[in-house]
Coordinates of N, CA and C in Angstrom, one line a residue:
X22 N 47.2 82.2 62.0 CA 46.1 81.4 61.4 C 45.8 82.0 60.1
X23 N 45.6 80.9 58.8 CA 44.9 81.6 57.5 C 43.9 82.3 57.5
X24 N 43.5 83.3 56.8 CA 42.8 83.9 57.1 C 41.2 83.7 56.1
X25 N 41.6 82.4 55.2 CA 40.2 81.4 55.3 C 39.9 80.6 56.1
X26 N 40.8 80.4 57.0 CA 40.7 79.3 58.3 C 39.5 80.2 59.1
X27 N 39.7 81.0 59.4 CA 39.1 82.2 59.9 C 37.4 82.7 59.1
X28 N 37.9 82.7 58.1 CA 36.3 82.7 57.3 C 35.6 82.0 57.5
X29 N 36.3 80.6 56.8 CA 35.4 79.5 57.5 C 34.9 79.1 58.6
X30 N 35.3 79.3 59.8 CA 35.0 79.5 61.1 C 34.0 80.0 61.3
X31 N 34.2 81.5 60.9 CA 32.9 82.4 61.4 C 31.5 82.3 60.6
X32 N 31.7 81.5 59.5 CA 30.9 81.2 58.7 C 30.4 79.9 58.9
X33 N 30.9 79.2 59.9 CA 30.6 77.7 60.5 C 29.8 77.8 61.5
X34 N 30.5 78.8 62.7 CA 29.8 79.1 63.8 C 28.6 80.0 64.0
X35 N 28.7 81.0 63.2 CA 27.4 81.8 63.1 C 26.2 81.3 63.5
X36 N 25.5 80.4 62.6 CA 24.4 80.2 62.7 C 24.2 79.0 63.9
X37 N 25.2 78.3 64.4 CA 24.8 77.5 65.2 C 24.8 78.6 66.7
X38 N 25.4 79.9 66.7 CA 25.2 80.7 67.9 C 23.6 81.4 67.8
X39 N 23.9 81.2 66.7 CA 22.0 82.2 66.3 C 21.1 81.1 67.0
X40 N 21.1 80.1 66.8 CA 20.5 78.9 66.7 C 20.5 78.5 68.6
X41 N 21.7 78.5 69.0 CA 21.6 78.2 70.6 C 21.1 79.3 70.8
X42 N 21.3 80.6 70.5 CA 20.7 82.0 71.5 C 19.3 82.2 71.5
X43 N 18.9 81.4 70.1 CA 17.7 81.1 69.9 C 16.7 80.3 70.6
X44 N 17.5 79.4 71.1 CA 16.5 77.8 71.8 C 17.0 78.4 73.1
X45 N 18.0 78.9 73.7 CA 18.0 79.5 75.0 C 16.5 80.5 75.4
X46 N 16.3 81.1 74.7 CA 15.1 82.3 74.6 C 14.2 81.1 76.0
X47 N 13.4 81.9 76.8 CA 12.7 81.3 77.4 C 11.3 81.3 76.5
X48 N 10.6 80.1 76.5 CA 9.2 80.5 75.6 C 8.0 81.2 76.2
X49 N 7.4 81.8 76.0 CA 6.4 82.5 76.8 C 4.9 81.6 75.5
X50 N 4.1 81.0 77.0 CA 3.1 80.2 76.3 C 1.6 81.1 75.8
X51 N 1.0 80.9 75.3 CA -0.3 81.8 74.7 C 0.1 82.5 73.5
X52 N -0.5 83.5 73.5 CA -1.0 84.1 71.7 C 0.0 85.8 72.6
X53 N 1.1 85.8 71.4 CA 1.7 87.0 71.7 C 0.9 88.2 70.8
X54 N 1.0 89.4 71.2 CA 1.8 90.3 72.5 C 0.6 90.1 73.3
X55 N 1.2 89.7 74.5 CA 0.4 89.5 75.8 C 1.4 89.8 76.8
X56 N 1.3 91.5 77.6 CA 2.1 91.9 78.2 C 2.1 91.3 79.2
X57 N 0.9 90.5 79.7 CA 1.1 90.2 81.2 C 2.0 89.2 81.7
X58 N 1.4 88.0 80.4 CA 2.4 87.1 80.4 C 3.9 87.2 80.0
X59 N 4.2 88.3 79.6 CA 5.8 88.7 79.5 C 6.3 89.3 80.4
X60 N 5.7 90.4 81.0 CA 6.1 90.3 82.5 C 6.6 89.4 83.6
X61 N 5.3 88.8 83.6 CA 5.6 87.5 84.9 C 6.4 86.3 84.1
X62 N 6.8 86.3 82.8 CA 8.1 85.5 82.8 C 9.3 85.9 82.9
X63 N 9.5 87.7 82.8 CA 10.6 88.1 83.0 C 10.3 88.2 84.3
X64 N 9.9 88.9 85.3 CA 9.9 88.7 86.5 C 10.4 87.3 86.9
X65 N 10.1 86.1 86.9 CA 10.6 84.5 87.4 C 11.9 84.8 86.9
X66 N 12.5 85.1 85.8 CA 14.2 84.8 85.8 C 14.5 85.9 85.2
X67 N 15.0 86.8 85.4 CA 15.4 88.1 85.1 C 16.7 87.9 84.1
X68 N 17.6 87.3 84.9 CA 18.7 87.1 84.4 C 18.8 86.4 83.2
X69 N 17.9 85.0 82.8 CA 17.9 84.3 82.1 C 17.6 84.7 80.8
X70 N 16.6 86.3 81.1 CA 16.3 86.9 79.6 C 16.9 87.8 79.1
X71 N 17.8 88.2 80.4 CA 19.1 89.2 80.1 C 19.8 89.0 79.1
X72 N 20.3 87.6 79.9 CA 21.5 87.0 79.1 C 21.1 86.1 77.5
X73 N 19.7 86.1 77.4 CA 19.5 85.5 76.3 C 19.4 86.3 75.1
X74 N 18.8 87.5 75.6 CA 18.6 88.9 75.0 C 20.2 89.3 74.0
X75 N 21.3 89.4 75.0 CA 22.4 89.7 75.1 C 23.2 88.4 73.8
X76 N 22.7 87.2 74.7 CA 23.5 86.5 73.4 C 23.0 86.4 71.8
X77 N 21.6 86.7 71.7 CA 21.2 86.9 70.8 C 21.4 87.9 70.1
X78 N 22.1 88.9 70.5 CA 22.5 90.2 70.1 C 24.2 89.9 69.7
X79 N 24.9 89.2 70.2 CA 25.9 88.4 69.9 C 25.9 87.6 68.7
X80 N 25.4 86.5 68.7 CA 25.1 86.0 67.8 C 24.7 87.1 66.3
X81 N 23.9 87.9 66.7 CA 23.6 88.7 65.4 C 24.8 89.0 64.6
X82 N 25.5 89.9 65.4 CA 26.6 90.1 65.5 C 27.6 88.7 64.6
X83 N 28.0 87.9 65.0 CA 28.7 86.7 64.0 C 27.7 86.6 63.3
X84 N 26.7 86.8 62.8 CA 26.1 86.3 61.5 C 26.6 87.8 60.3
X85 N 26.6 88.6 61.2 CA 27.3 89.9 59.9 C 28.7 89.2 59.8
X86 N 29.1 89.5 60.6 CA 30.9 88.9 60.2 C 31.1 87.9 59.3
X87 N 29.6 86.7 59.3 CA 30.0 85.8 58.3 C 29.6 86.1 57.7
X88 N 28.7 87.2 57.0 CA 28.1 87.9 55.6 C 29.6 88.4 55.2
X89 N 30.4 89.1 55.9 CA 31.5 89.7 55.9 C 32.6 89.0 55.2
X90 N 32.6 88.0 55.9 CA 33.6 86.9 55.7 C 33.7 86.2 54.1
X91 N 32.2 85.6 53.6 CA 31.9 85.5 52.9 C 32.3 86.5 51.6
X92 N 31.8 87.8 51.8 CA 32.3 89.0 50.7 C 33.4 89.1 50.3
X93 N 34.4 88.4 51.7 CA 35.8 88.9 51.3 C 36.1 87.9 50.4
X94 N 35.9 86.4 50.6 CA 35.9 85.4 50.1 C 35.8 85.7 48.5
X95 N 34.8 86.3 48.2 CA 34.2 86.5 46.7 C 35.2 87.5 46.4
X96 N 35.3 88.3 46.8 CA 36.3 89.3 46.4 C 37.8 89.2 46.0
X97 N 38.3 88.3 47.0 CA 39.8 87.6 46.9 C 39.7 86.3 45.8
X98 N 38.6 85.7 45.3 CA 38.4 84.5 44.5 C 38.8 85.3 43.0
X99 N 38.4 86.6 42.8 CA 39.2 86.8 41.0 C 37.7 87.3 40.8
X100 N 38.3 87.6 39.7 CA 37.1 88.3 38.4 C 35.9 88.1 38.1
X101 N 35.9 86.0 38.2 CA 34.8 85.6 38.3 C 33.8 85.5 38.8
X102 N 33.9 86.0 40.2 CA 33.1 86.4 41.5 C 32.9 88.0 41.5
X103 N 34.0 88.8 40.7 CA 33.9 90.4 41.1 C 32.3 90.5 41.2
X104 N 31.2 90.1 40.3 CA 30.5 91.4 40.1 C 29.8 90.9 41.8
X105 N 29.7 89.7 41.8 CA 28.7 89.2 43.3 C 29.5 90.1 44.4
X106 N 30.8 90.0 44.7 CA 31.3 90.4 45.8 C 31.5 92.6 45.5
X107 N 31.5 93.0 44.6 CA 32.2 94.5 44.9 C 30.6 95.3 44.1
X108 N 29.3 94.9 44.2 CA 28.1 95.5 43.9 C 27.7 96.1 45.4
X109 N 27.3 97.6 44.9 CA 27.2 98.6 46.1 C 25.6 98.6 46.1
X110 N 24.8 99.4 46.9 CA 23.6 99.1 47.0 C 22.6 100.2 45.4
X111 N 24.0 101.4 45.1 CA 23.5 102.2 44.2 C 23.9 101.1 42.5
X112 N 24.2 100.0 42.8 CA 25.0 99.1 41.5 C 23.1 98.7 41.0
X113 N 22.6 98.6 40.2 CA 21.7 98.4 39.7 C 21.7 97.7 38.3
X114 N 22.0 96.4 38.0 CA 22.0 95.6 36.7 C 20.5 95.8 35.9
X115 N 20.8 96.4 35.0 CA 19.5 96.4 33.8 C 19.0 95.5 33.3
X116 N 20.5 94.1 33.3 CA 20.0 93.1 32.3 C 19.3 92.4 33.3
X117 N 18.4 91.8 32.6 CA 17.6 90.6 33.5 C 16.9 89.6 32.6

């Protein structure tokens, strides 16, 4: 497979996994942090916050890879893109 086939994918998919792992979340109703009520909703499904917890942690996960993906994109595009794609965090532009 290309390996923009591949970019684009992960950069497709990301946010709609963020987005399900998101609406999966069970809602806990009232004014948070209210331990009690977080309790007794993890208590009722244990599993359901496991696994939400877990995909949402997943999902985070494809959302770096499409930052990633993206980078490489800018990088392999040429000269025009260098400065957006190969700026390090110590790279500091004066002009503004």
């Amino acid at each position: 497979m290309d390996t923009n086939k591949i970019r684009a994918a992960t950069v497709a998919i990301a946010p709609v996994v963020l987005a399900a792992a998101l609406l999966w979340h069970p809602p806990i109703p009232g004014r948070l942090p209210d331990d009690a009520a977080v309790a007794e909703h993890v208590a009722h499904d244990p599993t359901r916050w496991g696994l939400a917890h877990l995909a949402a942690a997943v999902a985070s996960a494809f959302l770096i890879l499409g930052f990633i993906a993206v980078r490489g994109y800018l990088r392999d595009a040429g000269d025009a893109w260098a400065m957006w794609s190969q700026r390090g965090p110590d790279d500091r532009s004066t002009t503004a």
